[in-house]
PDB file of C-alpha atoms in Angstrom:
ATOM      1  CA  MET U   1      21.846   8.090 -20.931  1.00 53.00           C
ATOM      2  CA  LEU U   2      20.517   6.845 -17.633  1.00 55.00           C
ATOM      3  CA  LYS U   3      22.554   5.106 -14.969  1.00 55.00           C
ATOM      4  CA  CYS U   4      20.621   2.220 -13.471  1.00 52.00           C
ATOM      5  CA  PRO U   5      20.484   2.428  -9.652  1.00 48.00           C
ATOM      6  CA  THR U   6      20.573  -1.383  -9.403  1.00 46.00           C
ATOM      7  CA  CYS U   7      23.001  -2.641 -12.035  1.00 51.00           C
ATOM      8  CA  GLY U   8      25.107   0.538 -12.360  1.00 56.00           C
ATOM      9  CA  MET U   9      25.177   0.331 -16.154  1.00 56.00           C
ATOM     10  CA  GLU U  10      24.466   3.171 -18.578  1.00 58.00           C
ATOM     11  CA  HIS U  11      21.240   2.811 -20.588  1.00 50.00           C
ATOM     12  CA  THR U  12      19.576   4.758 -23.380  1.00 50.00           C
ATOM     13  CA  ALA U  13      15.817   5.292 -22.997  1.00 46.00           C
ATOM     14  CA  ASN U  14      13.769   4.787 -26.135  1.00 39.00           C
ATOM     15  CA  ALA U  15      10.321   6.079 -27.096  1.00 31.00           C
ATOM     16  CA  LEU U  16       8.544   3.061 -25.606  1.00 32.00           C
ATOM     17  CA  SER U  17       9.738   3.830 -22.055  1.00 35.00           C
ATOM     18  CA  TYR U  18      11.800   0.680 -22.045  1.00 38.00           C
ATOM     19  CA  VAL U  19      15.508   0.958 -21.586  1.00 38.00           C
ATOM     20  CA  LEU U  20      17.709  -0.993 -23.951  1.00 37.00           C
ATOM     21  CA  CYS U  21      20.904  -2.263 -22.433  1.00 34.00           C
ATOM     22  CA  THR U  22      23.940  -0.956 -24.320  1.00 33.00           C
ATOM     23  CA  VAL U  23      26.402  -3.456 -22.842  1.00 33.00           C
ATOM     24  CA  ARG U  24      24.725  -6.847 -22.569  1.00 34.00           C
ATOM     25  CA  ILE U  25      22.405  -8.660 -24.949  1.00 33.00           C
ATOM     26  CA  ALA U  26      19.458  -8.071 -22.671  1.00 41.00           C
ATOM     27  CA  VAL U  27      16.489  -5.811 -22.195  1.00 44.00           C
ATOM     28  CA  SER U  28      16.244  -3.588 -19.146  1.00 46.00           C
ATOM     29  CA  PHE U  29      13.562  -1.310 -17.892  1.00 49.00           C
ATOM     30  CA  PHE U  30      13.179   0.856 -14.859  1.00 49.00           C
ATOM     31  CA  ALA U  31      10.119  -0.075 -12.865  1.00 49.00           C
ATOM     32  CA  HIS U  32       8.493   0.546  -9.517  1.00 46.00           C
ATOM     33  CA  ASP U  33       6.926  -2.315  -7.573  1.00 49.00           C
ATOM     34  CA  GLY U  34       5.563  -0.245  -4.689  1.00 49.00           C
ATOM     35  CA  LEU U  35       8.761  -0.667  -2.679  1.00 47.00           C
ATOM     36  CA  GLY U  36      11.084   1.408  -4.808  1.00 48.00           C
ATOM     37  CA  LEU U  37      12.710   1.919  -8.166  1.00 47.00           C
ATOM     38  CA  PHE U  38      14.535  -1.045  -9.606  1.00 48.00           C
ATOM     39  CA  CYS U  39      16.063  -2.083 -12.896  1.00 52.00           C
ATOM     40  CA  THR U  40      14.888  -5.339 -14.402  1.00 52.00           C
ATOM     41  CA  GLN U  41      17.161  -6.988 -16.919  1.00 54.00           C
ATOM     42  CA  PHE U  42      16.193 -10.049 -18.859  1.00 57.00           C
ATOM     43  CA  ARG U  43      17.122 -11.860 -21.987  1.00 67.00           C
ATOM     44  CA  LYS U  44      14.094 -12.597 -24.107  1.00 78.00           C
ATOM     45  CA  LYS U  45      13.078 -16.180 -23.410  1.00 90.00           C
ATOM     46  CA  LYS U  46      12.562 -18.678 -26.203  1.00 92.00           C
ATOM     47  CA  LEU U  47       8.910 -19.681 -25.911  1.00 94.00           C
ATOM     48  CA  LYS U  48       6.379 -21.352 -28.199  1.00 94.00           C
ATOM     49  CA  PHE U  49       2.662 -21.883 -28.123  1.00 91.00           C
ATOM     50  CA  CYS U  50       1.139 -25.213 -29.039  1.00 94.00           C
ATOM     51  CA  LYS U  51      -1.638 -27.589 -27.998  1.00 95.00           C
ATOM     52  CA  SER U  52      -1.946 -28.049 -24.251  1.00 94.00           C
ATOM     53  CA  HIS U  53      -3.311 -30.899 -22.152  1.00 92.00           C
ATOM     54  CA  ILE U  54      -4.717 -28.265 -19.762  1.00 91.00           C
ATOM     55  CA  HIS U  55      -6.834 -26.217 -22.167  1.00 87.00           C
ATOM     56  CA  ASP U  56      -6.648 -25.670 -25.949  1.00 87.00           C
ATOM     57  CA  TRP U  57      -3.374 -23.786 -26.445  1.00 91.00           C
ATOM     58  CA  GLY U  58      -0.561 -23.258 -23.980  1.00 94.00           C
ATOM     59  CA  LEU U  59       2.808 -21.526 -23.742  1.00 96.00           C
ATOM     60  CA  PHE U  60       5.899 -23.738 -23.476  1.00 97.00           C
ATOM     61  CA  ALA U  61       9.567 -23.138 -22.684  1.00 96.00           C
ATOM     62  CA  MET U  62      11.981 -23.803 -25.555  1.00 96.00           C
ATOM     63  CA  GLU U  63      14.965 -23.407 -23.217  1.00 95.00           C
ATOM     64  CA  PRO U  64      15.569 -24.013 -19.505  1.00 96.00           C
ATOM     65  CA  ILE U  65      14.370 -21.110 -17.340  1.00 96.00           C
ATOM     66  CA  ALA U  66      15.870 -20.629 -13.876  1.00 95.00           C
ATOM     67  CA  ALA U  67      13.795 -19.819 -10.804  1.00 95.00           C
ATOM     68  CA  ASP U  68      12.942 -16.141 -10.226  1.00 91.00           C
ATOM     69  CA  GLU U  69      13.514 -15.069 -13.825  1.00 92.00           C
ATOM     70  CA  MET U  70      11.255 -12.812 -15.826  1.00 92.00           C
ATOM     71  CA  VAL U  71       9.552 -15.007 -18.419  1.00 95.00           C
ATOM     72  CA  ILE U  72       7.308 -12.652 -20.399  1.00 94.00           C
ATOM     73  CA  GLU U  73       5.227  -9.484 -20.100  1.00 93.00           C
ATOM     74  CA  TYR U  74       1.467  -9.829 -20.573  1.00 94.00           C
ATOM     75  CA  VAL U  75       0.755  -7.367 -23.404  1.00 93.00           C
ATOM     76  CA  GLY U  76      -2.573  -6.006 -24.684  1.00 93.00           C
ATOM     77  CA  GLN U  77      -4.829  -2.970 -24.519  1.00 93.00           C
ATOM     78  CA  ASN U  78      -5.424  -1.296 -21.147  1.00 93.00           C
ATOM     79  CA  ILE U  79      -9.185  -0.903 -20.724  1.00 95.00           C
ATOM     80  CA  ARG U  80     -11.709  -0.097 -17.974  1.00 95.00           C
ATOM     81  CA  GLN U  81     -14.218  -2.598 -16.553  1.00 93.00           C
ATOM     82  CA  VAL U  82     -17.164  -1.161 -18.522  1.00 95.00           C
ATOM     83  CA  ILE U  83     -15.250  -1.645 -21.799  1.00 95.00           C
ATOM     84  CA  ALA U  84     -14.193  -5.158 -20.735  1.00 93.00           C
ATOM     85  CA  ASP U  85     -17.835  -6.091 -20.120  1.00 92.00           C
ATOM     86  CA  MET U  86     -18.855  -4.779 -23.557  1.00 94.00           C
ATOM     87  CA  ARG U  87     -15.981  -6.576 -25.272  1.00 93.00           C
ATOM     88  CA  GLU U  88     -16.697  -9.877 -23.543  1.00 90.00           C
ATOM     89  CA  LYS U  89     -20.275  -9.737 -24.808  1.00 92.00           C
ATOM     90  CA  ARG U  90     -19.099  -8.766 -28.313  1.00 93.00           C
ATOM     91  CA  TYR U  91     -16.524 -11.570 -28.345  1.00 92.00           C
ATOM     92  CA  GLU U  92     -19.285 -14.022 -27.356  1.00 90.00           C
ATOM     93  CA  ASP U  93     -21.584 -12.689 -30.092  1.00 92.00           C
ATOM     94  CA  GLU U  94     -18.739 -12.999 -32.639  1.00 92.00           C
ATOM     95  CA  GLY U  95     -18.167 -16.621 -31.623  1.00 90.00           C
ATOM     96  CA  ILE U  96     -14.694 -16.036 -30.192  1.00 86.00           C
ATOM     97  CA  GLY U  97     -14.309 -18.993 -27.844  1.00 74.00           C
ATOM     98  CA  SER U  98     -11.868 -17.448 -25.385  1.00 77.00           C
ATOM     99  CA  SER U  99     -11.161 -13.909 -24.348  1.00 80.00           C
ATOM    100  CA  TYR U 100      -7.794 -13.058 -22.885  1.00 89.00           C
ATOM    101  CA  MET U 101      -8.350 -10.429 -20.211  1.00 91.00           C
ATOM    102  CA  PHE U 102      -6.080  -9.949 -17.224  1.00 91.00           C
ATOM    103  CA  ARG U 103      -7.087  -7.690 -14.345  1.00 90.00           C
ATOM    104  CA  VAL U 104      -4.306  -5.320 -13.290  1.00 91.00           C
ATOM    105  CA  ASP U 105      -6.236  -3.651 -10.465  1.00 90.00           C
ATOM    106  CA  HIS U 106      -9.817  -2.676  -9.611  1.00 89.00           C
ATOM    107  CA  ASP U 107      -9.998  -0.180 -12.502  1.00 90.00           C
ATOM    108  CA  THR U 108      -7.750  -1.591 -15.224  1.00 93.00           C
ATOM    109  CA  ILE U 109      -7.836  -4.738 -17.329  1.00 94.00           C
ATOM    110  CA  ILE U 110      -5.416  -5.756 -20.071  1.00 94.00           C
ATOM    111  CA  ASP U 111      -7.267  -7.194 -23.079  1.00 94.00           C
ATOM    112  CA  ALA U 112      -4.958  -9.384 -25.172  1.00 93.00           C
ATOM    113  CA  THR U 113      -7.748 -11.074 -27.134  1.00 91.00           C
ATOM    114  CA  LYS U 114      -7.079  -9.414 -30.472  1.00 89.00           C
ATOM    115  CA  CYS U 115      -3.797  -7.578 -29.913  1.00 88.00           C
ATOM    116  CA  GLY U 116      -1.687  -9.400 -27.376  1.00 88.00           C
ATOM    117  CA  ASN U 117       1.443 -11.487 -27.325  1.00 91.00           C
ATOM    118  CA  PHE U 118       2.136 -15.161 -26.549  1.00 92.00           C
ATOM    119  CA  ALA U 119       1.563 -14.543 -22.820  1.00 94.00           C
ATOM    120  CA  ARG U 120      -2.187 -14.791 -23.466  1.00 92.00           C
ATOM    121  CA  PHE U 121      -1.731 -18.527 -24.028  1.00 92.00           C
ATOM    122  CA  ILE U 122      -0.478 -19.173 -20.480  1.00 95.00           C
ATOM    123  CA  ASN U 123      -2.908 -21.538 -18.794  1.00 93.00           C
ATOM    124  CA  HIS U 124      -4.057 -21.651 -15.175  1.00 91.00           C
ATOM    125  CA  SER U 125      -2.724 -24.226 -12.751  1.00 92.00           C
ATOM    126  CA  CYS U 126      -3.436 -24.735  -9.058  1.00 90.00           C
ATOM    127  CA  ASN U 127       0.229 -25.823  -8.851  1.00 93.00           C
ATOM    128  CA  PRO U 128       1.862 -23.230 -11.153  1.00 95.00           C
ATOM    129  CA  ASN U 129       5.505 -22.845 -12.117  1.00 97.00           C
ATOM    130  CA  CYS U 130       5.155 -19.051 -12.524  1.00 97.00           C
ATOM    131  CA  TYR U 131       3.482 -16.075 -10.881  1.00 95.00           C
ATOM    132  CA  ALA U 132       2.219 -12.741 -12.157  1.00 93.00           C
ATOM    133  CA  LYS U 133       3.459  -9.464 -10.708  1.00 92.00           C
ATOM    134  CA  VAL U 134       2.131  -5.966 -11.362  1.00 91.00           C
ATOM    135  CA  ILE U 135       4.926  -3.432 -11.765  1.00 87.00           C
ATOM    136  CA  THR U 136       4.825   0.248 -12.678  1.00 85.00           C
ATOM    137  CA  VAL U 137       6.984   1.618 -15.477  1.00 81.00           C
ATOM    138  CA  GLU U 138       6.805   5.414 -15.874  1.00 78.00           C
ATOM    139  CA  SER U 139       3.387   5.510 -14.140  1.00 82.00           C
ATOM    140  CA  GLN U 140       1.929   2.738 -16.315  1.00 84.00           C
ATOM    141  CA  LYS U 141       1.066  -0.580 -14.667  1.00 88.00           C
ATOM    142  CA  LYS U 142       2.304  -3.704 -16.428  1.00 89.00           C
ATOM    143  CA  ILE U 143       1.882  -7.404 -15.733  1.00 92.00           C
ATOM    144  CA  VAL U 144       5.045  -9.473 -15.815  1.00 92.00           C
ATOM    145  CA  ILE U 145       5.212 -13.247 -15.478  1.00 94.00           C
ATOM    146  CA  TYR U 146       8.109 -14.607 -13.368  1.00 94.00           C
ATOM    147  CA  SER U 147       9.223 -18.212 -12.837  1.00 96.00           C
ATOM    148  CA  LYS U 148       8.648 -19.628  -9.333  1.00 97.00           C
ATOM    149  CA  GLN U 149      10.961 -22.556  -9.930  1.00 97.00           C
ATOM    150  CA  HIS U 150      13.224 -24.067 -12.568  1.00 98.00           C
ATOM    151  CA  ILE U 151      11.289 -24.731 -15.796  1.00 98.00           C
ATOM    152  CA  ASN U 152      12.491 -27.433 -18.180  1.00 98.00           C
ATOM    153  CA  VAL U 153      12.524 -27.365 -21.979  1.00 97.00           C
ATOM    154  CA  ASN U 154       9.038 -28.206 -23.357  1.00 97.00           C
ATOM    155  CA  GLU U 155       7.441 -27.651 -19.935  1.00 97.00           C
ATOM    156  CA  GLU U 156       4.199 -25.673 -20.044  1.00 97.00           C
ATOM    157  CA  ILE U 157       4.294 -22.197 -18.469  1.00 97.00           C
ATOM    158  CA  THR U 158       1.437 -21.814 -15.946  1.00 96.00           C
ATOM    159  CA  TYR U 159       0.294 -19.429 -13.227  1.00 93.00           C
ATOM    160  CA  ASP U 160      -2.605 -19.294 -10.788  1.00 90.00           C
ATOM    161  CA  TYR U 161      -5.366 -17.109 -12.250  1.00 84.00           C
ATOM    162  CA  LYS U 162      -6.970 -16.846  -8.751  1.00 77.00           C
ATOM    163  CA  PHE U 163     -10.250 -15.521 -10.234  1.00 60.00           C
ATOM    164  CA  PRO U 164     -10.903 -13.099  -7.323  1.00 54.00           C
ATOM    165  CA  ILE U 165     -13.509 -10.687  -8.760  1.00 47.00           C
ATOM    166  CA  GLU U 166     -15.302 -12.620 -11.509  1.00 52.00           C
ATOM    167  CA  ASP U 167     -19.042 -13.246 -11.098  1.00 51.00           C
ATOM    168  CA  VAL U 168     -19.109 -16.671 -12.761  1.00 58.00           C
ATOM    169  CA  LYS U 169     -16.594 -19.289 -11.621  1.00 57.00           C
ATOM    170  CA  ILE U 170     -14.425 -20.521 -14.473  1.00 67.00           C
ATOM    171  CA  PRO U 171     -13.861 -24.272 -14.146  1.00 73.00           C
ATOM    172  CA  CYS U 172     -10.313 -25.400 -13.414  1.00 80.00           C
ATOM    173  CA  LEU U 173      -8.911 -27.940 -15.862  1.00 80.00           C
ATOM    174  CA  CYS U 174      -5.312 -28.095 -14.613  1.00 86.00           C
ATOM    175  CA  GLY U 175      -5.466 -31.643 -13.257  1.00 85.00           C
ATOM    176  CA  SER U 176      -2.783 -31.040 -10.609  1.00 86.00           C
ATOM    177  CA  GLU U 177      -2.865 -33.067  -7.376  1.00 85.00           C
ATOM    178  CA  ASN U 178      -4.056 -30.042  -5.382  1.00 82.00           C
ATOM    179  CA  CYS U 179      -6.544 -28.843  -8.028  1.00 83.00           C
ATOM    180  CA  ARG U 180      -9.319 -26.695  -6.565  1.00 77.00           C
ATOM    181  CA  GLY U 181     -11.689 -28.436  -8.952  1.00 69.00           C
ATOM    182  CA  PRO U 182     -14.229 -27.720 -11.647  1.00 63.00           C
TER     183      PRO U 182
END
């Protein structure tokens, strides 16, 4: 049993390094965001993926989500840049239209193309309702998507991809008033 330094509750650590809350119907995990250890608790959000007006598929809220709540973790395989480059070429050769790679830092990329969760369907927006945050859980970096504002039922979940390191600019299709354009 571990006592959370933030919420004060007792938790049992499981084999996946997550901590399951024994009191509330919630999931907790101890993480480090560069400022210190904290306990994040969240109830799994009801989300669905379906056709999007932004691009192909999108992720949508099936329940209201308050501002500053954890929405979903971006899950996939942690790979290095050289592997990401090889996979992108292979995915192109195989005719896979989209690859779902998310850069964690200079050395690590999460590839959710073939083994990810619904978070891979979150589309870019220049006026997003969510943001991505890199946290560290037991020395492993993870990407977690948080809401910036209240999100209504059936509203599409979006965040700003930023595209800081990519060689080829990916066109923006968000259509928001302050869109940075194609």
